[in-house]
Amino acid sequence: PGAFADADMLVAGGTGLSVSEAAAQAALWAVWASPMLLSADMSQVPGWAKELLQNGELLAVQGDWAASRGDGRGAESFARCLPPCPRAADGGVQRWHRRLSGGRHALALLNSAT
Protein backbone atom coordinates (compact mmCIF):
# COMPACT_ATOMS: atom_id res chain seq x y z
CA PRO A 1 0.00 0.00 0.00
CA GLY A 2 1.18 3.46 -0.89
CA ALA A 3 3.62 2.30 -3.56
CA PHE A 4 3.92 -0.23 -6.35
CA ALA A 5 6.79 -2.41 -7.44
CA ASP A 6 8.22 -1.42 -10.81
CA ALA A 7 10.31 -4.22 -12.24
CA ASP A 8 10.82 -2.21 -15.48
CA MET A 9 9.79 -3.18 -19.01
CA LEU A 10 8.72 -6.64 -20.17
CA VAL A 11 10.93 -8.04 -22.90
CA ALA A 12 8.43 -10.74 -23.97
CA GLY A 13 7.76 -10.49 -27.67
CA GLY A 14 10.89 -8.52 -28.34
CA THR A 15 14.24 -10.04 -29.02
CA GLY A 16 16.46 -11.95 -26.65
CA LEU A 17 14.10 -14.18 -24.62
CA SER A 18 12.99 -17.73 -25.26
CA VAL A 19 9.32 -18.68 -24.79
CA SER A 20 10.15 -20.16 -21.35
CA GLU A 21 12.08 -17.06 -20.28
CA ALA A 22 9.27 -14.76 -21.42
CA ALA A 23 6.70 -16.85 -19.51
CA ALA A 24 8.85 -16.72 -16.36
CA GLN A 25 9.28 -12.96 -16.68
CA ALA A 26 5.54 -12.37 -17.14
CA ALA A 27 4.68 -14.65 -14.18
CA LEU A 28 7.10 -12.84 -11.88
CA TRP A 29 5.79 -9.42 -12.97
CA ALA A 30 2.26 -10.63 -12.14
CA VAL A 31 3.22 -11.99 -8.70
CA TRP A 32 5.20 -8.83 -7.94
CA ALA A 33 2.18 -6.68 -8.97
CA SER A 34 4.52 -4.75 -11.25
CA PRO A 35 3.06 -2.77 -14.16
CA MET A 36 3.26 -4.83 -17.34
CA LEU A 37 4.76 -2.36 -19.78
CA LEU A 38 5.83 -3.59 -23.19
CA SER A 39 7.85 -1.55 -25.64
CA ALA A 40 7.34 -3.34 -28.93
CA ASP A 41 5.62 -2.94 -32.27
CA MET A 42 2.58 -5.16 -31.71
CA SER A 43 2.40 -5.98 -35.42
CA GLN A 44 5.83 -7.59 -35.04
CA VAL A 45 5.20 -9.46 -31.77
CA PRO A 46 4.98 -13.23 -32.39
CA GLY A 47 1.67 -15.00 -31.76
CA TRP A 48 3.00 -16.95 -28.75
CA ALA A 49 3.95 -13.68 -27.03
CA LYS A 50 0.54 -12.08 -27.69
CA GLU A 51 -1.12 -15.20 -26.28
CA LEU A 52 1.09 -15.05 -23.19
CA LEU A 53 0.57 -11.33 -22.59
CA GLN A 54 -3.21 -11.63 -23.01
CA ASN A 55 -3.55 -14.65 -20.68
CA GLY A 56 -6.59 -13.97 -18.50
CA GLU A 57 -5.28 -15.76 -15.41
CA LEU A 58 -1.94 -13.95 -15.61
CA LEU A 59 -3.67 -10.58 -15.96
CA ALA A 60 -6.08 -11.37 -13.12
CA VAL A 61 -3.15 -12.00 -10.75
CA GLN A 62 -1.26 -8.92 -11.93
CA GLY A 63 -4.29 -6.63 -11.67
CA ASP A 64 -5.80 -8.01 -8.46
CA TRP A 65 -7.32 -5.11 -6.53
CA ALA A 66 -5.64 -6.13 -3.26
CA ALA A 67 -2.47 -4.66 -4.83
CA SER A 68 -0.17 -6.55 -2.50
CA ARG A 69 3.32 -7.26 -3.76
CA GLY A 70 4.38 -10.89 -3.80
CA ASP A 71 7.59 -12.04 -2.19
CA GLY A 72 9.34 -15.18 -0.99
CA ARG A 73 8.00 -14.93 2.56
CA GLY A 74 5.26 -17.41 3.30
CA ALA A 75 5.80 -19.24 0.03
CA GLU A 76 7.47 -22.24 1.65
CA SER A 77 4.57 -22.98 4.01
CA PHE A 78 1.96 -22.25 1.35
CA ALA A 79 3.72 -24.54 -1.13
CA ARG A 80 3.47 -27.56 1.20
CA CYS A 81 0.11 -28.38 -0.38
CA LEU A 82 1.85 -28.82 -3.75
CA PRO A 83 3.72 -31.88 -4.96
CA PRO A 84 7.44 -31.67 -4.25
CA CYS A 85 9.11 -29.47 -6.77
CA PRO A 86 12.24 -30.75 -8.46
CA ARG A 87 15.38 -29.13 -7.16
CA ALA A 88 18.08 -27.95 -9.49
CA ALA A 89 21.64 -29.03 -8.80
CA ASP A 90 22.39 -25.59 -7.41
CA GLY A 91 19.08 -25.38 -5.51
CA GLY A 92 17.80 -22.80 -7.99
CA VAL A 93 14.06 -23.33 -7.43
CA GLN A 94 12.41 -20.17 -6.14
CA ARG A 95 8.88 -19.87 -4.79
CA TRP A 96 7.10 -16.52 -5.01
CA HIS A 97 3.83 -15.99 -3.13
CA ARG A 98 1.24 -13.23 -3.36
CA ARG A 99 -1.93 -12.77 -1.34
CA LEU A 100 -4.88 -11.89 -3.53
CA SER A 101 -8.28 -10.45 -2.74
CA GLY A 102 -10.98 -12.75 -1.41
CA GLY A 103 -8.51 -14.90 0.54
CA ARG A 104 -6.96 -16.28 -2.64
CA HIS A 105 -3.24 -16.81 -3.27
CA ALA A 106 -0.93 -16.87 -6.27
CA LEU A 107 2.20 -18.96 -6.26
CA ALA A 108 4.93 -18.86 -8.90
CA LEU A 109 7.65 -21.50 -9.07
CA LEU A 110 10.83 -20.52 -10.91
CA ASN A 111 13.67 -22.88 -11.68
CA SER A 112 16.48 -20.39 -12.20
CA ALA A 113 19.04 -23.14 -12.77
CA THR A 114 17.75 -24.17 -16.20
Tab-separated table of N, CA and C in Angstrom:
chain	number	residue	atom	x	y	z
A	1	PRO	N	0.823	-1.199	0.000
A	1	PRO	CA	0.000	0.000	0.000
A	1	PRO	C	0.866	1.261	0.000
A	2	GLY	N	0.458	2.196	-0.818
A	2	GLY	CA	1.178	3.456	-0.885
A	2	GLY	C	2.225	3.500	-1.969
A	3	ALA	N	2.605	2.353	-2.506
A	3	ALA	CA	3.619	2.295	-3.564
A	3	ALA	C	3.467	0.993	-4.332
A	4	PHE	N	3.974	0.975	-5.531
A	4	PHE	CA	3.918	-0.231	-6.350
A	4	PHE	C	5.319	-0.613	-6.771
A	5	ALA	N	5.522	-1.914	-6.918
A	5	ALA	CA	6.789	-2.409	-7.443
A	5	ALA	C	6.867	-2.030	-8.911
A	6	ASP	N	8.028	-1.706	-9.384
A	6	ASP	CA	8.218	-1.424	-10.807
A	6	ASP	C	9.444	-2.181	-11.268
A	7	ALA	N	9.200	-3.362	-11.818
A	7	ALA	CA	10.307	-4.218	-12.238
A	7	ALA	C	10.830	-3.843	-13.623
A	8	ASP	N	10.367	-2.733	-14.186
A	8	ASP	CA	10.817	-2.213	-15.484
A	8	ASP	C	10.022	-2.858	-16.615
A	9	MET	N	10.513	-2.767	-17.810
A	9	MET	CA	9.787	-3.185	-19.008
A	9	MET	C	9.832	-4.712	-19.201
A	10	LEU	N	8.742	-5.239	-19.739
A	10	LEU	CA	8.725	-6.638	-20.167
A	10	LEU	C	9.467	-6.752	-21.492
A	11	VAL	N	10.200	-7.814	-21.663
A	11	VAL	CA	10.933	-8.040	-22.902
A	11	VAL	C	10.176	-9.030	-23.787
A	12	ALA	N	9.184	-9.718	-23.229
A	12	ALA	CA	8.434	-10.737	-23.968
A	12	ALA	C	7.949	-10.177	-25.296
A	13	GLY	N	8.197	-10.909	-26.355
A	13	GLY	CA	7.761	-10.488	-27.668
A	13	GLY	C	8.819	-9.720	-28.426
A	14	GLY	N	9.771	-9.185	-27.698
A	14	GLY	CA	10.886	-8.519	-28.344
A	14	GLY	C	11.957	-9.548	-28.658
A	15	THR	N	13.152	-9.108	-28.731
A	15	THR	CA	14.239	-10.043	-29.023
A	15	THR	C	14.960	-10.415	-27.735
A	16	GLY	N	15.573	-11.582	-27.735
A	16	GLY	CA	16.457	-11.955	-26.646
A	16	GLY	C	15.934	-12.958	-25.649
A	17	LEU	N	14.621	-13.217	-25.580
A	17	LEU	CA	14.098	-14.185	-24.615
A	17	LEU	C	13.480	-15.373	-25.338
A	18	SER	N	13.674	-16.543	-24.762
A	18	SER	CA	12.987	-17.729	-25.261
A	18	SER	C	11.538	-17.688	-24.764
A	19	VAL	N	10.712	-18.595	-25.243
A	19	VAL	CA	9.325	-18.675	-24.792
A	19	VAL	C	9.278	-18.924	-23.283
A	20	SER	N	10.119	-19.845	-22.789
A	20	SER	CA	10.147	-20.155	-21.349
A	20	SER	C	10.591	-18.951	-20.527
A	21	GLU	N	11.598	-18.244	-21.001
A	21	GLU	CA	12.084	-17.062	-20.280
A	21	GLU	C	11.025	-15.964	-20.247
A	22	ALA	N	10.327	-15.773	-21.361
A	22	ALA	CA	9.274	-14.760	-21.415
A	22	ALA	C	8.130	-15.118	-20.468
A	23	ALA	N	7.765	-16.406	-20.417
A	23	ALA	CA	6.705	-16.845	-19.510
A	23	ALA	C	7.113	-16.632	-18.057
A	24	ALA	N	8.362	-16.929	-17.730
A	24	ALA	CA	8.853	-16.719	-16.363
A	24	ALA	C	8.838	-15.238	-16.016
A	25	GLN	N	9.273	-14.392	-16.941
A	25	GLN	CA	9.278	-12.958	-16.681
A	25	GLN	C	7.852	-12.452	-16.447
A	26	ALA	N	6.914	-12.830	-17.291
A	26	ALA	CA	5.537	-12.371	-17.139
A	26	ALA	C	4.929	-12.858	-15.827
A	27	ALA	N	5.216	-14.110	-15.439
A	27	ALA	CA	4.684	-14.646	-14.179
A	27	ALA	C	5.233	-13.887	-12.981
A	28	LEU	N	6.517	-13.593	-13.002
A	28	LEU	CA	7.105	-12.842	-11.885
A	28	LEU	C	6.530	-11.434	-11.819
A	29	TRP	N	6.369	-10.771	-12.964
A	29	TRP	CA	5.787	-9.420	-12.968
A	29	TRP	C	4.393	-9.460	-12.348
A	30	ALA	N	3.608	-10.506	-12.675
A	30	ALA	CA	2.256	-10.628	-12.136
A	30	ALA	C	2.282	-10.826	-10.626
A	31	VAL	N	3.139	-11.716	-10.147
A	31	VAL	CA	3.217	-11.985	-8.705
A	31	VAL	C	3.761	-10.768	-7.957
A	32	TRP	N	4.652	-10.031	-8.577
A	32	TRP	CA	5.196	-8.828	-7.938
A	32	TRP	C	4.253	-7.639	-8.023
A	33	ALA	N	3.132	-7.770	-8.751
A	33	ALA	CA	2.179	-6.675	-8.972
A	33	ALA	C	2.856	-5.489	-9.659
A	34	SER	N	3.796	-5.791	-10.521
A	34	SER	CA	4.517	-4.752	-11.250
A	34	SER	C	3.755	-4.391	-12.518
A	35	PRO	N	3.736	-3.123	-12.901
A	35	PRO	CA	3.063	-2.771	-14.158
A	35	PRO	C	3.664	-3.550	-15.325
A	36	MET	N	2.808	-4.045	-16.190
A	36	MET	CA	3.262	-4.831	-17.341
A	36	MET	C	3.368	-3.912	-18.553
A	37	LEU	N	4.504	-3.278	-18.675
A	37	LEU	CA	4.761	-2.360	-19.779
A	37	LEU	C	5.577	-3.068	-20.845
A	38	LEU	N	5.152	-2.929	-22.080
A	38	LEU	CA	5.827	-3.587	-23.192
A	38	LEU	C	6.171	-2.530	-24.226
A	39	SER	N	7.404	-2.480	-24.612
A	39	SER	CA	7.845	-1.548	-25.641
A	39	SER	C	8.173	-2.360	-26.886
A	40	ALA	N	7.155	-2.544	-27.720
A	40	ALA	CA	7.338	-3.344	-28.935
A	40	ALA	C	6.278	-2.950	-29.946
A	41	ASP	N	6.581	-3.135	-31.185
A	41	ASP	CA	5.624	-2.943	-32.272
A	41	ASP	C	4.729	-4.176	-32.278
A	42	MET	N	3.474	-4.017	-31.861
A	42	MET	CA	2.583	-5.162	-31.706
A	42	MET	C	2.349	-5.918	-33.018
A	43	SER	N	2.553	-5.258	-34.152
A	43	SER	CA	2.402	-5.976	-35.420
A	43	SER	C	3.575	-6.924	-35.662
A	44	GLN	N	4.649	-6.745	-34.899
A	44	GLN	CA	5.832	-7.588	-35.044
A	44	GLN	C	5.972	-8.614	-33.918
A	45	VAL	N	5.124	-8.538	-32.910
A	45	VAL	CA	5.195	-9.461	-31.771
A	45	VAL	C	4.669	-10.825	-32.214
A	46	PRO	N	5.431	-11.894	-31.975
A	46	PRO	CA	4.977	-13.230	-32.385
A	46	PRO	C	3.696	-13.646	-31.667
A	47	GLY	N	2.944	-14.538	-32.305
A	47	GLY	CA	1.672	-14.997	-31.756
A	47	GLY	C	1.783	-15.575	-30.356
A	48	TRP	N	2.845	-16.343	-30.079
A	48	TRP	CA	3.004	-16.949	-28.749
A	48	TRP	C	3.122	-15.864	-27.678
A	49	ALA	N	3.776	-14.752	-28.019
A	49	ALA	CA	3.946	-13.675	-27.033
A	49	ALA	C	2.635	-12.939	-26.802
A	50	LYS	N	1.862	-12.714	-27.851
A	50	LYS	CA	0.545	-12.083	-27.690
A	50	LYS	C	-0.349	-12.946	-26.818
A	51	GLU	N	-0.319	-14.265	-27.071
A	51	GLU	CA	-1.123	-15.197	-26.278
A	51	GLU	C	-0.716	-15.145	-24.804
A	52	LEU	N	0.583	-15.130	-24.556
A	52	LEU	CA	1.093	-15.053	-23.189
A	52	LEU	C	0.652	-13.755	-22.515
A	53	LEU	N	0.839	-12.643	-23.177
A	53	LEU	CA	0.566	-11.328	-22.590
A	53	LEU	C	-0.917	-11.033	-22.444
A	54	GLN	N	-1.767	-11.805	-23.116
A	54	GLN	CA	-3.211	-11.626	-23.007
A	54	GLN	C	-3.860	-12.745	-22.190
A	55	ASN	N	-3.049	-13.542	-21.498
A	55	ASN	CA	-3.554	-14.652	-20.685
A	55	ASN	C	-4.397	-14.095	-19.537
A	56	GLY	N	-5.664	-14.499	-19.492
A	56	GLY	CA	-6.589	-13.970	-18.502
A	56	GLY	C	-6.193	-14.242	-17.066
A	57	GLU	N	-5.676	-15.437	-16.782
A	57	GLU	CA	-5.277	-15.760	-15.411
A	57	GLU	C	-4.073	-14.927	-14.989
A	58	LEU	N	-3.119	-14.767	-15.889
A	58	LEU	CA	-1.942	-13.953	-15.606
A	58	LEU	C	-2.357	-12.509	-15.311
A	59	LEU	N	-3.231	-11.956	-16.145
A	59	LEU	CA	-3.671	-10.578	-15.964
A	59	LEU	C	-4.523	-10.402	-14.708
A	60	ALA	N	-5.285	-11.444	-14.347
A	60	ALA	CA	-6.085	-11.370	-13.120
A	60	ALA	C	-5.187	-11.300	-11.888
A	61	VAL	N	-4.095	-12.057	-11.878
A	61	VAL	CA	-3.153	-11.999	-10.752
A	61	VAL	C	-2.479	-10.632	-10.724
A	62	GLN	N	-1.978	-10.190	-11.871
A	62	GLN	CA	-1.257	-8.922	-11.929
A	62	GLN	C	-2.155	-7.757	-11.502
A	63	GLY	N	-3.410	-7.758	-11.940
A	63	GLY	CA	-4.293	-6.629	-11.671
A	63	GLY	C	-5.201	-6.792	-10.474
A	64	ASP	N	-4.936	-7.781	-9.623
A	64	ASP	CA	-5.798	-8.006	-8.457
A	64	ASP	C	-5.890	-6.741	-7.617
A	65	TRP	N	-7.095	-6.378	-7.218
A	65	TRP	CA	-7.315	-5.112	-6.525
A	65	TRP	C	-6.694	-5.050	-5.135
A	66	ALA	N	-6.293	-6.177	-4.569
A	66	ALA	CA	-5.636	-6.130	-3.258
A	66	ALA	C	-4.304	-5.401	-3.352
A	67	ALA	N	-3.704	-5.408	-4.539
A	67	ALA	CA	-2.471	-4.662	-4.829
A	67	ALA	C	-1.316	-4.982	-3.893
A	68	SER	N	-1.311	-6.179	-3.328
A	68	SER	CA	-0.168	-6.553	-2.497
A	68	SER	C	0.950	-7.070	-3.389
A	69	ARG	N	2.172	-6.808	-2.988
A	69	ARG	CA	3.322	-7.263	-3.763
A	69	ARG	C	3.737	-8.643	-3.266
A	70	GLY	N	3.945	-9.553	-4.177
A	70	GLY	CA	4.383	-10.888	-3.802
A	70	GLY	C	5.847	-10.906	-3.405
A	71	ASP	N	6.198	-11.877	-2.584
A	71	ASP	CA	7.590	-12.044	-2.186
A	71	ASP	C	7.823	-13.498	-1.807
A	72	GLY	N	8.998	-13.816	-1.361
A	72	GLY	CA	9.344	-15.181	-0.990
A	72	GLY	C	8.860	-15.571	0.390
A	73	ARG	N	8.452	-14.602	1.210
A	73	ARG	CA	7.999	-14.925	2.564
A	73	ARG	C	6.650	-15.625	2.517
A	74	GLY	N	6.519	-16.673	3.253
A	74	GLY	CA	5.264	-17.412	3.302
A	74	GLY	C	5.103	-18.417	2.178
A	75	ALA	N	5.942	-18.338	1.173
A	75	ALA	CA	5.799	-19.238	0.034
A	75	ALA	C	6.116	-20.671	0.409
A	76	GLU	N	7.086	-20.880	1.274
A	76	GLU	CA	7.466	-22.244	1.649
A	76	GLU	C	6.314	-22.956	2.341
A	77	SER	N	5.663	-22.310	3.300
A	77	SER	CA	4.574	-22.980	4.007
A	77	SER	C	3.356	-23.130	3.101
A	78	PHE	N	3.084	-22.153	2.260
A	78	PHE	CA	1.955	-22.246	1.352
A	78	PHE	C	2.168	-23.355	0.325
A	79	ALA	N	3.404	-23.556	-0.093
A	79	ALA	CA	3.717	-24.545	-1.133
A	79	ALA	C	3.672	-25.978	-0.623
A	80	ARG	N	3.511	-26.187	0.671
A	80	ARG	CA	3.470	-27.555	1.201
A	80	ARG	C	2.300	-28.345	0.635
A	81	CYS	N	1.264	-27.661	0.165
A	81	CYS	CA	0.110	-28.378	-0.383
A	81	CYS	C	0.368	-28.833	-1.816
A	82	LEU	N	1.501	-28.437	-2.387
A	82	LEU	CA	1.845	-28.824	-3.753
A	82	LEU	C	2.734	-30.048	-3.751
A	83	PRO	N	2.757	-30.780	-4.877
A	83	PRO	CA	3.716	-31.881	-4.964
A	83	PRO	C	5.136	-31.336	-4.827
A	84	PRO	N	6.071	-32.163	-4.380
A	84	PRO	CA	7.441	-31.674	-4.248
A	84	PRO	C	7.940	-31.128	-5.580
A	85	CYS	N	8.625	-30.018	-5.523
A	85	CYS	CA	9.108	-29.472	-6.774
A	85	CYS	C	10.543	-29.907	-6.978
A	86	PRO	N	10.884	-30.273	-8.208
A	86	PRO	CA	12.244	-30.747	-8.459
A	86	PRO	C	13.256	-29.669	-8.124
A	87	ARG	N	14.312	-30.068	-7.527
A	87	ARG	CA	15.378	-29.126	-7.163
A	87	ARG	C	16.487	-29.171	-8.200
A	88	ALA	N	16.944	-28.019	-8.577
A	88	ALA	CA	18.079	-27.945	-9.492
A	88	ALA	C	19.341	-28.291	-8.717
A	89	ALA	N	20.368	-28.647	-9.436
A	89	ALA	CA	21.635	-29.032	-8.804
A	89	ALA	C	22.142	-27.929	-7.887
A	90	ASP	N	21.912	-26.684	-8.259
A	90	ASP	CA	22.385	-25.585	-7.414
A	90	ASP	C	21.294	-25.069	-6.478
A	91	GLY	N	20.172	-25.811	-6.380
A	91	GLY	CA	19.079	-25.377	-5.510
A	91	GLY	C	18.350	-24.166	-6.049
A	92	GLY	N	18.317	-24.007	-7.372
A	92	GLY	CA	17.801	-22.799	-7.986
A	92	GLY	C	16.294	-22.668	-8.085
A	93	VAL	N	15.510	-23.477	-7.385
A	93	VAL	CA	14.060	-23.327	-7.430
A	93	VAL	C	13.644	-22.233	-6.452
A	94	GLN	N	12.914	-21.271	-6.977
A	94	GLN	CA	12.413	-20.171	-6.144
A	94	GLN	C	10.897	-20.248	-6.097
A	95	ARG	N	10.331	-19.941	-4.943
A	95	ARG	CA	8.879	-19.867	-4.786
A	95	ARG	C	8.517	-18.425	-4.461
A	96	TRP	N	7.582	-17.889	-5.229
A	96	TRP	CA	7.100	-16.523	-5.006
A	96	TRP	C	5.614	-16.588	-4.696
A	97	HIS	N	5.198	-15.923	-3.628
A	97	HIS	CA	3.835	-15.992	-3.134
A	97	HIS	C	3.236	-14.592	-3.088
A	98	ARG	N	1.958	-14.501	-3.456
A	98	ARG	CA	1.242	-13.226	-3.364
A	98	ARG	C	-0.165	-13.475	-2.845
A	99	ARG	N	-0.556	-12.704	-1.848
A	99	ARG	CA	-1.925	-12.769	-1.342
A	99	ARG	C	-2.812	-11.945	-2.261
A	100	LEU	N	-3.932	-12.558	-2.655
A	100	LEU	CA	-4.878	-11.888	-3.528
A	100	LEU	C	-6.151	-11.560	-2.765
A	101	SER	N	-7.006	-10.790	-3.362
A	101	SER	CA	-8.280	-10.450	-2.736
A	101	SER	C	-9.126	-11.707	-2.549
A	102	GLY	N	-10.073	-11.633	-1.630
A	102	GLY	CA	-10.980	-12.750	-1.411
A	102	GLY	C	-10.340	-13.965	-0.778
A	103	GLY	N	-9.185	-13.795	-0.127
A	103	GLY	CA	-8.513	-14.898	0.536
A	103	GLY	C	-7.792	-15.841	-0.421
A	104	ARG	N	-7.644	-15.443	-1.662
A	104	ARG	CA	-6.957	-16.281	-2.640
A	104	ARG	C	-5.449	-16.014	-2.592
A	105	HIS	N	-4.698	-16.923	-3.222
A	105	HIS	CA	-3.239	-16.814	-3.266
A	105	HIS	C	-2.755	-17.118	-4.676
A	106	ALA	N	-1.634	-16.529	-5.024
A	106	ALA	CA	-0.935	-16.871	-6.271
A	106	ALA	C	0.446	-17.365	-5.881
A	107	LEU	N	0.895	-18.401	-6.541
A	107	LEU	CA	2.204	-18.962	-6.265
A	107	LEU	C	2.913	-19.184	-7.589
A	108	ALA	N	4.110	-18.650	-7.702
A	108	ALA	CA	4.933	-18.857	-8.899
A	108	ALA	C	6.163	-19.651	-8.505
A	109	LEU	N	6.458	-20.697	-9.266
A	109	LEU	CA	7.654	-21.495	-9.070
A	109	LEU	C	8.596	-21.201	-10.212
A	110	LEU	N	9.837	-20.873	-9.893
A	110	LEU	CA	10.828	-20.524	-10.910
A	110	LEU	C	12.067	-21.358	-10.706
A	111	ASN	N	12.437	-22.114	-11.734
A	111	ASN	CA	13.667	-22.880	-11.682
A	111	ASN	C	14.728	-22.035	-12.387
A	112	SER	N	15.502	-21.309	-11.631
A	112	SER	CA	16.483	-20.394	-12.202
A	112	SER	C	17.763	-21.101	-12.628
A	113	ALA	N	17.840	-22.406	-12.423
A	113	ALA	CA	19.042	-23.139	-12.771
A	113	ALA	C	18.995	-23.685	-14.195
A	114	THR	N	17.838	-23.630	-14.832
A	114	THR	CA	17.750	-24.166	-16.196
A	114	THR	C	17.412	-23.080	-17.182
